[in-house]
Amino acid sequence: AIQAIKAIRGRLLSFVAEPAGPGDTSSYRLIEDGLVVVRDGRITEVGEAADLLRGLPEGTPVDHHPNGLITPGLIDTHIHFPQTQVIASYGAQLLEWLNKYTFVEEQRFADAGHAERNATFFLDELLRNGTTTAVVYATVHPGSVDAFFAESERRGTAMIAGKVMMDRNAPPGLRDTPRSGHDESLDLIGRWHGKGRQRYAVTPRFAITSTEEQLEAAGALVREVEGVYMQTHLSENLREIETVRGLFPDARHYTDVYDRYGLLGERSLFGHCIHLEEDEVRRLSESRSVAVFCPTSNLFIGSGLFDLDRLSRGAAPVRVSLATDVGGGTSYSMLRTAAEGYKVLQLGGQNLPALAAFHMMTRGNALSLGMGDEIGVIEPGRFADLVVLDSRATPAMAHRMETIDGDLDEELFVLMTLGDDRAVAATYVQGRLAWERG
Ligand code: GUN
Ligand code: ZN
């Protein structure tokens, strides 16, 4: 149960705007000894501990993290919960990786017990890594979505997820039909979309595994249901793009395949977006769609290098979010993910300042989901989903921190470059302690 009132004390960091560059102190608010007051899961007050402690009712519990840097809970905008036993699979690029590992494992989710055990493991692992909201692919089996949302609902986390729709180019055990994919999705929407903090994402896996009829059905769902999300994969791997060209000879390009069925829009998330043509960038921009940067996955599967500058700073800017893409991705940690993002951008002669990375993991990803009024910042009215980070979590981090004299940029850069689950001291969901490092 959620406590009526409690408070969490420590160094508070929350963004108010997108950082213009390193050292942009106007983009965030830092309170050295701050207090977050929580009532019924929501933040009611934020400020100096010295001021706020006096106003608290007698006996209010205060969790004090004197060495902790408290930020909003981290947000992962693309991850596959049925791939916790696919992560770290050797030696294949996308299409072979899917057939050899992923489609084999995902068939096991026909078993409700398997789905439930994996949902439990998955959410434990997210919280251990400081991630409190994620946008999640289940499998083609409706039961996998029920298992996932039931576990999320039990924990009070805000999650977005959907049943994968796949009616061709997959093993028979992983295929639905345009009709069953539509009807089962609609059923799940009825059960879960807007139930507590759960929301639904219509999830055609990608153009290769859906017929035109199925993409049409996915478009109908997006049009018919208020507030649903849409997630899929786009332009990840060169052989994938060639295959799509062969399957949809009339489409102008890969993005056009989705565009024709009404799948672009401000609640649409497109994983990867690596090898886009200029016209695709223009359509993603016009439609306010989100391109999801998945650096550990793009490196591990050998897909290519995301071009952040081209997408976000061009004449037609595209909204961009950051994600792990486990199990193509190799880490559940958004800190690790930001570190690999930095390296990907370095290879393209670009950069990712630590402030920009932390903004992306919190407020930026929240805005990309249209959830800025619920999560992503530490401000009154938002849910008290918080993570307590420890910049000295390992000997290497503590040693490196000795040279940093109160410089927040540098500290955040050490946290993202050397940090991972070990740097997560505690995670709060609606003000309730959901994980604490031993
Ligand atoms: N494209 C279609 N399905 C997948 C998937 O499961 N992972 C990744 N990385 N790309 C995909
Ligand atoms: Zn993916």
Tab-separated table of N, CA, C and O in Angstrom, residues 179-266:
chain	number	residue	atom	x	y	z
A	179	ARG	N	-7.209	-10.433	-38.837
A	179	ARG	CA	-8.387	-10.384	-37.977
A	179	ARG	C	-8.050	-10.677	-36.512
A	179	ARG	O	-8.403	-9.907	-35.609
A	180	SER	N	-7.339	-11.795	-36.267
A	180	SER	CA	-7.084	-12.146	-34.861
A	180	SER	C	-6.135	-11.126	-34.218
A	180	SER	O	-6.294	-10.763	-33.048
A	181	GLY	N	-5.173	-10.633	-34.991
A	181	GLY	CA	-4.249	-9.625	-34.441
A	181	GLY	C	-4.995	-8.373	-34.027
A	181	GLY	O	-4.726	-7.783	-32.968
A	182	HIS	N	-5.954	-7.976	-34.850
A	182	HIS	CA	-6.769	-6.795	-34.545
A	182	HIS	C	-7.650	-7.045	-33.320
A	182	HIS	O	-7.667	-6.257	-32.370
A	183	ASP	N	-8.360	-8.171	-33.349
A	183	ASP	CA	-9.333	-8.422	-32.280
A	183	ASP	C	-8.655	-8.664	-30.927
A	183	ASP	O	-9.129	-8.181	-29.892
A	184	GLU	N	-7.554	-9.397	-30.956
A	184	GLU	CA	-6.839	-9.634	-29.690
A	184	GLU	C	-6.238	-8.336	-29.149
A	184	GLU	O	-6.237	-8.103	-27.927
A	185	SER	N	-5.739	-7.495	-30.046
A	185	SER	CA	-5.203	-6.201	-29.593
A	185	SER	C	-6.312	-5.358	-28.964
A	185	SER	O	-6.131	-4.749	-27.900
A	186	LEU	N	-7.473	-5.347	-29.624
A	186	LEU	CA	-8.597	-4.553	-29.123
A	186	LEU	C	-9.066	-5.056	-27.757
A	186	LEU	O	-9.390	-4.263	-26.857
A	187	ASP	N	-9.058	-6.364	-27.615
A	187	ASP	CA	-9.387	-6.984	-26.336
A	187	ASP	C	-8.440	-6.544	-25.231
A	187	ASP	O	-8.851	-6.204	-24.116
A	188	LEU	N	-7.150	-6.578	-25.536
A	188	LEU	CA	-6.122	-6.170	-24.566
A	188	LEU	C	-6.248	-4.682	-24.242
A	188	LEU	O	-6.070	-4.269	-23.093
A	189	ILE	N	-6.572	-3.893	-25.262
A	189	ILE	CA	-6.780	-2.456	-25.042
A	189	ILE	C	-7.912	-2.268	-24.040
A	189	ILE	O	-7.802	-1.482	-23.087
A	190	GLY	N	-8.981	-3.023	-24.228
A	190	GLY	CA	-10.121	-2.937	-23.318
A	190	GLY	C	-9.739	-3.313	-21.890
A	190	GLY	O	-10.233	-2.727	-20.927
A	191	ARG	N	-8.863	-4.301	-21.756
A	191	ARG	CA	-8.465	-4.759	-20.421
A	191	ARG	C	-7.444	-3.834	-19.767
A	191	ARG	O	-7.445	-3.675	-18.553
A	192	TRP	N	-6.537	-3.263	-20.553
A	192	TRP	CA	-5.365	-2.608	-19.946
A	192	TRP	C	-5.158	-1.145	-20.255
A	192	TRP	O	-4.514	-0.438	-19.479
A	193	HIS	N	-5.636	-0.658	-21.372
A	193	HIS	CA	-5.315	0.730	-21.755
A	193	HIS	C	-6.026	1.712	-20.829
A	193	HIS	O	-7.249	1.749	-20.785
A	194	GLY	N	-5.229	2.443	-20.041
A	194	GLY	CA	-5.822	3.373	-19.077
A	194	GLY	C	-6.189	2.728	-17.757
A	194	GLY	O	-6.748	3.375	-16.875
A	195	LYS	N	-5.860	1.444	-17.580
A	195	LYS	CA	-6.074	0.806	-16.271
A	195	LYS	C	-4.922	1.211	-15.359
A	195	LYS	O	-3.763	0.840	-15.613
A	196	GLY	N	-5.218	1.983	-14.328
A	196	GLY	CA	-4.132	2.516	-13.495
A	196	GLY	C	-3.155	3.269	-14.374
A	196	GLY	O	-3.550	4.130	-15.165
A	197	ARG	N	-1.902	2.891	-14.283
A	197	ARG	CA	-0.862	3.594	-15.046
A	197	ARG	C	-0.464	2.844	-16.321
A	197	ARG	O	0.527	3.184	-16.937
A	198	GLN	N	-1.231	1.838	-16.711
A	198	GLN	CA	-0.859	1.053	-17.894
A	198	GLN	C	-1.462	1.670	-19.160
A	198	GLN	O	-2.583	2.168	-19.141
A	199	ARG	N	-0.696	1.628	-20.245
A	199	ARG	CA	-1.198	2.108	-21.536
A	199	ARG	C	-0.799	1.155	-22.649
A	199	ARG	O	0.230	0.481	-22.545
A	200	TYR	N	-1.572	1.151	-23.685
A	200	TYR	CA	-1.365	0.185	-24.755
A	200	TYR	C	-0.635	0.781	-25.947
A	200	TYR	O	-0.855	1.933	-26.321
A	201	ALA	N	0.239	-0.036	-26.540
A	201	ALA	CA	0.880	0.326	-27.806
A	201	ALA	C	0.540	-0.720	-28.860
A	201	ALA	O	0.843	-1.911	-28.689
A	202	VAL	N	-0.107	-0.297	-29.919
A	202	VAL	CA	-0.335	-1.171	-31.070
A	202	VAL	C	1.046	-1.503	-31.636
A	202	VAL	O	1.859	-0.607	-31.849
A	203	THR	N	1.333	-2.814	-31.835
A	203	THR	CA	2.713	-3.256	-32.041
A	203	THR	C	2.912	-4.185	-33.241
A	203	THR	O	3.194	-5.373	-33.068
A	204	PRO	N	2.739	-3.666	-34.466
A	204	PRO	CA	3.159	-4.481	-35.615
A	204	PRO	C	4.685	-4.575	-35.574
A	204	PRO	O	5.341	-3.537	-35.551
A	205	ARG	N	5.241	-5.799	-35.529
A	205	ARG	CA	6.674	-5.941	-35.234
A	205	ARG	C	7.550	-5.120	-36.175
A	205	ARG	O	8.337	-4.304	-35.726
A	206	PHE	N	7.412	-5.367	-37.484
A	206	PHE	CA	8.006	-4.530	-38.532
A	206	PHE	C	7.435	-4.975	-39.865
A	206	PHE	O	6.705	-5.980	-39.931
A	207	ALA	N	7.738	-4.223	-40.920
A	207	ALA	CA	7.053	-4.420	-42.202
A	207	ALA	C	7.254	-5.829	-42.752
A	207	ALA	O	6.376	-6.363	-43.429
A	208	ILE	N	8.396	-6.450	-42.441
A	208	ILE	CA	8.678	-7.780	-42.992
A	208	ILE	C	7.698	-8.828	-42.468
A	208	ILE	O	7.338	-9.763	-43.179
A	209	THR	N	7.248	-8.673	-41.241
A	209	THR	CA	6.408	-9.716	-40.643
A	209	THR	C	4.915	-9.354	-40.631
A	209	THR	O	4.128	-10.039	-39.974
A	210	SER	N	4.521	-8.295	-41.324
A	210	SER	CA	3.095	-7.979	-41.426
A	210	SER	C	2.687	-7.807	-42.890
A	210	SER	O	3.375	-7.129	-43.658
A	211	THR	N	1.553	-8.402	-43.250
A	211	THR	CA	0.991	-8.174	-44.590
A	211	THR	C	0.351	-6.782	-44.621
A	211	THR	O	0.149	-6.152	-43.577
A	212	GLU	N	-0.007	-6.354	-45.836
A	212	GLU	CA	-0.695	-5.067	-45.981
A	212	GLU	C	-1.995	-5.067	-45.184
A	212	GLU	O	-2.366	-4.067	-44.567
A	213	GLU	N	-2.684	-6.222	-45.196
A	213	GLU	CA	-3.962	-6.321	-44.469
A	213	GLU	C	-3.737	-6.098	-42.967
A	213	GLU	O	-4.538	-5.470	-42.294
A	214	GLN	N	-2.629	-6.630	-42.464
A	214	GLN	CA	-2.369	-6.460	-41.034
A	214	GLN	C	-1.982	-5.020	-40.693
A	214	GLN	O	-2.402	-4.488	-39.656
A	215	LEU	N	-1.186	-4.393	-41.552
A	215	LEU	CA	-0.824	-2.997	-41.296
A	215	LEU	C	-2.065	-2.107	-41.360
A	215	LEU	O	-2.217	-1.164	-40.578
A	216	GLU	N	-2.966	-2.458	-42.259
A	216	GLU	CA	-4.249	-1.756	-42.350
A	216	GLU	C	-5.023	-1.883	-41.030
A	216	GLU	O	-5.561	-0.904	-40.500
A	217	ALA	N	-5.032	-3.095	-40.492
A	217	ALA	CA	-5.741	-3.342	-39.226
A	217	ALA	C	-5.078	-2.579	-38.074
A	217	ALA	O	-5.758	-2.041	-37.188
A	218	ALA	N	-3.747	-2.512	-38.099
A	218	ALA	CA	-3.029	-1.755	-37.065
A	218	ALA	C	-3.396	-0.273	-37.155
A	218	ALA	O	-3.643	0.392	-36.135
A	219	GLY	N	-3.473	0.231	-38.389
A	219	GLY	CA	-3.856	1.631	-38.593
A	219	GLY	C	-5.264	1.906	-38.076
A	219	GLY	O	-5.535	2.957	-37.478
A	220	ALA	N	-6.153	0.936	-38.279
A	220	ALA	CA	-7.536	1.104	-37.801
A	220	ALA	C	-7.549	1.229	-36.284
A	220	ALA	O	-8.256	2.079	-35.724
A	221	LEU	N	-6.755	0.408	-35.599
A	221	LEU	CA	-6.698	0.475	-34.128
A	221	LEU	C	-6.212	1.850	-33.674
A	221	LEU	O	-6.762	2.452	-32.749
A	222	VAL	N	-5.154	2.336	-34.327
A	222	VAL	CA	-4.584	3.627	-33.944
A	222	VAL	C	-5.625	4.742	-34.149
A	222	VAL	O	-5.735	5.665	-33.346
A	223	ARG	N	-6.395	4.643	-35.225
A	223	ARG	CA	-7.421	5.656	-35.492
A	223	ARG	C	-8.583	5.564	-34.519
A	223	ARG	O	-9.138	6.573	-34.094
A	224	GLU	N	-8.929	4.320	-34.144
A	224	GLU	CA	-10.159	4.114	-33.374
A	224	GLU	C	-10.002	4.334	-31.877
A	224	GLU	O	-10.965	4.673	-31.201
A	225	VAL	N	-8.803	4.102	-31.360
A	225	VAL	CA	-8.657	4.142	-29.901
A	225	VAL	C	-7.900	5.391	-29.456
A	225	VAL	O	-6.750	5.600	-29.809
A	226	GLU	N	-8.573	6.220	-28.695
A	226	GLU	CA	-8.014	7.461	-28.175
A	226	GLU	C	-6.776	7.177	-27.306
A	226	GLU	O	-6.821	6.369	-26.395
A	227	GLY	N	-5.678	7.832	-27.662
A	227	GLY	CA	-4.511	7.794	-26.774
A	227	GLY	C	-3.629	6.560	-26.872
A	227	GLY	O	-2.677	6.443	-26.107
A	228	VAL	N	-3.914	5.620	-27.783
A	228	VAL	CA	-3.007	4.473	-27.868
A	228	VAL	C	-1.723	4.892	-28.581
A	228	VAL	O	-1.710	5.794	-29.412
A	229	TYR	N	-0.667	4.192	-28.242
A	229	TYR	CA	0.625	4.380	-28.891
A	229	TYR	C	0.745	3.394	-30.053
A	229	TYR	O	-0.047	2.464	-30.182
A	230	MET	N	1.776	3.610	-30.881
A	230	MET	CA	2.117	2.658	-31.938
A	230	MET	C	3.627	2.495	-31.887
A	230	MET	O	4.356	3.476	-31.779
A	231	GLN	N	4.098	1.260	-31.901
A	231	GLN	CA	5.539	1.043	-31.930
A	231	GLN	C	5.887	-0.009	-32.978
A	231	GLN	O	5.166	-0.974	-33.188
A	232	THR	N	7.020	0.218	-33.645
A	232	THR	CA	7.521	-0.741	-34.611
A	232	THR	C	9.005	-0.474	-34.845
A	232	THR	O	9.607	0.364	-34.158
A	233	HIS	N	9.608	-1.251	-35.752
A	233	HIS	CA	11.018	-1.064	-36.105
A	233	HIS	C	11.102	-0.451	-37.495
A	233	HIS	O	10.291	-0.777	-38.365
A	234	LEU	N	12.097	0.390	-37.725
A	234	LEU	CA	12.238	1.075	-39.014
A	234	LEU	C	13.708	1.269	-39.379
A	234	LEU	O	14.473	1.821	-38.587
A	235	SER	N	14.081	0.767	-40.552
A	235	SER	CA	15.387	1.078	-41.126
A	235	SER	C	16.544	0.824	-40.163
A	235	SER	O	17.322	1.716	-39.849
A	236	GLU	N	16.645	-0.447	-39.745
A	236	GLU	CA	17.683	-0.828	-38.791
A	236	GLU	C	18.891	-1.409	-39.529
A	236	GLU	O	20.037	-1.116	-39.189
A	237	ASN	N	18.603	-2.271	-40.546
A	237	ASN	CA	19.644	-3.097	-41.145
A	237	ASN	C	19.467	-3.070	-42.669
A	237	ASN	O	18.332	-3.049	-43.159
A	238	LEU	N	20.572	-3.087	-43.419
A	238	LEU	CA	20.478	-2.911	-44.879
A	238	LEU	C	19.716	-4.051	-45.554
A	238	LEU	O	18.929	-3.831	-46.469
A	239	ARG	N	19.935	-5.284	-45.109
A	239	ARG	CA	19.202	-6.413	-45.723
A	239	ARG	C	17.713	-6.354	-45.398
A	239	ARG	O	16.860	-6.753	-46.193
A	240	GLU	N	17.409	-5.862	-44.214
A	240	GLU	CA	16.000	-5.648	-43.845
A	240	GLU	C	15.359	-4.656	-44.829
A	240	GLU	O	14.257	-4.901	-45.352
A	241	ILE	N	16.054	-3.568	-45.120
A	241	ILE	CA	15.508	-2.528	-46.004
A	241	ILE	C	15.295	-3.093	-47.413
A	241	ILE	O	14.247	-2.868	-48.031
A	242	GLU	N	16.247	-3.887	-47.904
A	242	GLU	CA	16.111	-4.532	-49.214
A	242	GLU	C	14.895	-5.446	-49.247
A	242	GLU	O	14.138	-5.479	-50.217
A	243	THR	N	14.709	-6.209	-48.177
A	243	THR	CA	13.580	-7.136	-48.097
A	243	THR	C	12.260	-6.369	-48.124
A	243	THR	O	11.311	-6.767	-48.801
A	244	VAL	N	12.208	-5.270	-47.397
A	244	VAL	CA	10.984	-4.452	-47.365
A	244	VAL	C	10.694	-3.913	-48.764
A	244	VAL	O	9.542	-3.922	-49.220
A	245	ARG	N	11.739	-3.480	-49.466
A	245	ARG	CA	11.562	-2.976	-50.830
A	245	ARG	C	10.913	-4.042	-51.716
A	245	ARG	O	10.023	-3.752	-52.508
A	246	GLY	N	11.356	-5.301	-51.551
A	246	GLY	CA	10.795	-6.391	-52.336
A	246	GLY	C	9.358	-6.715	-51.961
A	246	GLY	O	8.535	-7.066	-52.814
A	247	LEU	N	9.038	-6.590	-50.692
A	247	LEU	CA	7.686	-6.934	-50.222
A	247	LEU	C	6.664	-5.838	-50.520
A	247	LEU	O	5.470	-6.117	-50.638
A	248	PHE	N	7.121	-4.600	-50.609
A	248	PHE	CA	6.213	-3.461	-50.840
A	248	PHE	C	6.730	-2.635	-52.026
A	248	PHE	O	7.194	-1.504	-51.851
A	249	PRO	N	6.654	-3.229	-53.244
A	249	PRO	CA	7.258	-2.562	-54.414
A	249	PRO	C	6.641	-1.196	-54.723
A	249	PRO	O	7.287	-0.354	-55.332
A	250	ASP	N	5.413	-0.967	-54.270
A	250	ASP	CA	4.765	0.311	-54.582
A	250	ASP	C	5.120	1.430	-53.607
A	250	ASP	O	4.828	2.596	-53.856
A	251	ALA	N	5.718	1.069	-52.474
A	251	ALA	CA	6.016	2.101	-51.468
A	251	ALA	C	7.195	2.959	-51.919
A	251	ALA	O	8.117	2.470	-52.557
A	252	ARG	N	7.162	4.230	-51.605
A	252	ARG	CA	8.242	5.147	-51.978
A	252	ARG	C	9.522	4.808	-51.217
A	252	ARG	O	10.616	4.962	-51.722
A	253	HIS	N	9.378	4.366	-49.989
A	253	HIS	CA	10.510	3.958	-49.164
A	253	HIS	C	9.949	3.238	-47.936
A	253	HIS	O	8.718	3.098	-47.815
A	254	TYR	N	10.836	2.835	-47.023
A	254	TYR	CA	10.418	2.034	-45.859
A	254	TYR	C	9.397	2.803	-45.011
A	254	TYR	O	8.339	2.276	-44.637
A	255	THR	N	9.690	4.067	-44.729
A	255	THR	CA	8.769	4.868	-43.905
A	255	THR	C	7.386	4.953	-44.557
A	255	THR	O	6.358	4.931	-43.870
A	256	ASP	N	7.378	5.005	-45.892
A	256	ASP	CA	6.105	5.115	-46.613
A	256	ASP	C	5.219	3.889	-46.392
A	256	ASP	O	3.990	3.996	-46.419
A	257	VAL	N	5.837	2.729	-46.165
A	257	VAL	CA	5.046	1.517	-45.887
A	257	VAL	C	4.151	1.761	-44.668
A	257	VAL	O	2.954	1.457	-44.683
A	258	TYR	N	4.713	2.354	-43.635
A	258	TYR	CA	3.929	2.629	-42.425
A	258	TYR	C	2.995	3.830	-42.634
A	258	TYR	O	1.863	3.852	-42.150
A	259	ASP	N	3.486	4.796	-43.384
A	259	ASP	CA	2.734	6.034	-43.618
A	259	ASP	C	1.412	5.739	-44.322
A	259	ASP	O	0.355	6.282	-43.975
A	260	ARG	N	1.453	4.837	-45.317
A	260	ARG	CA	0.247	4.500	-46.086
A	260	ARG	C	-0.881	3.971	-45.233
A	260	ARG	O	-2.044	4.026	-45.630
A	261	TYR	N	-0.523	3.370	-44.090
A	261	TYR	CA	-1.567	2.783	-43.243
A	261	TYR	C	-1.846	3.649	-42.020
A	261	TYR	O	-2.434	3.189	-41.046
A	262	GLY	N	-1.408	4.892	-42.064
A	262	GLY	CA	-1.745	5.824	-40.978
A	262	GLY	C	-1.000	5.542	-39.690
A	262	GLY	O	-1.504	5.816	-38.600
A	263	LEU	N	0.212	4.977	-39.803
A	263	LEU	CA	0.923	4.579	-38.586
A	263	LEU	C	1.929	5.633	-38.091
A	263	LEU	O	2.588	5.420	-37.073
A	264	LEU	N	2.043	6.757	-38.795
A	264	LEU	CA	2.920	7.817	-38.297
A	264	LEU	C	2.116	8.749	-37.393
A	264	LEU	O	0.896	8.849	-37.536
A	265	GLY	N	2.794	9.413	-36.473
A	265	GLY	CA	2.076	10.343	-35.602
A	265	GLY	C	2.819	10.602	-34.319
A	265	GLY	O	3.860	9.992	-34.058
A	266	GLU	N	2.277	11.492	-33.489
A	266	GLU	CA	3.040	11.925	-32.314
A	266	GLU	C	3.086	10.879	-31.200
A	266	GLU	O	3.866	11.018	-30.271
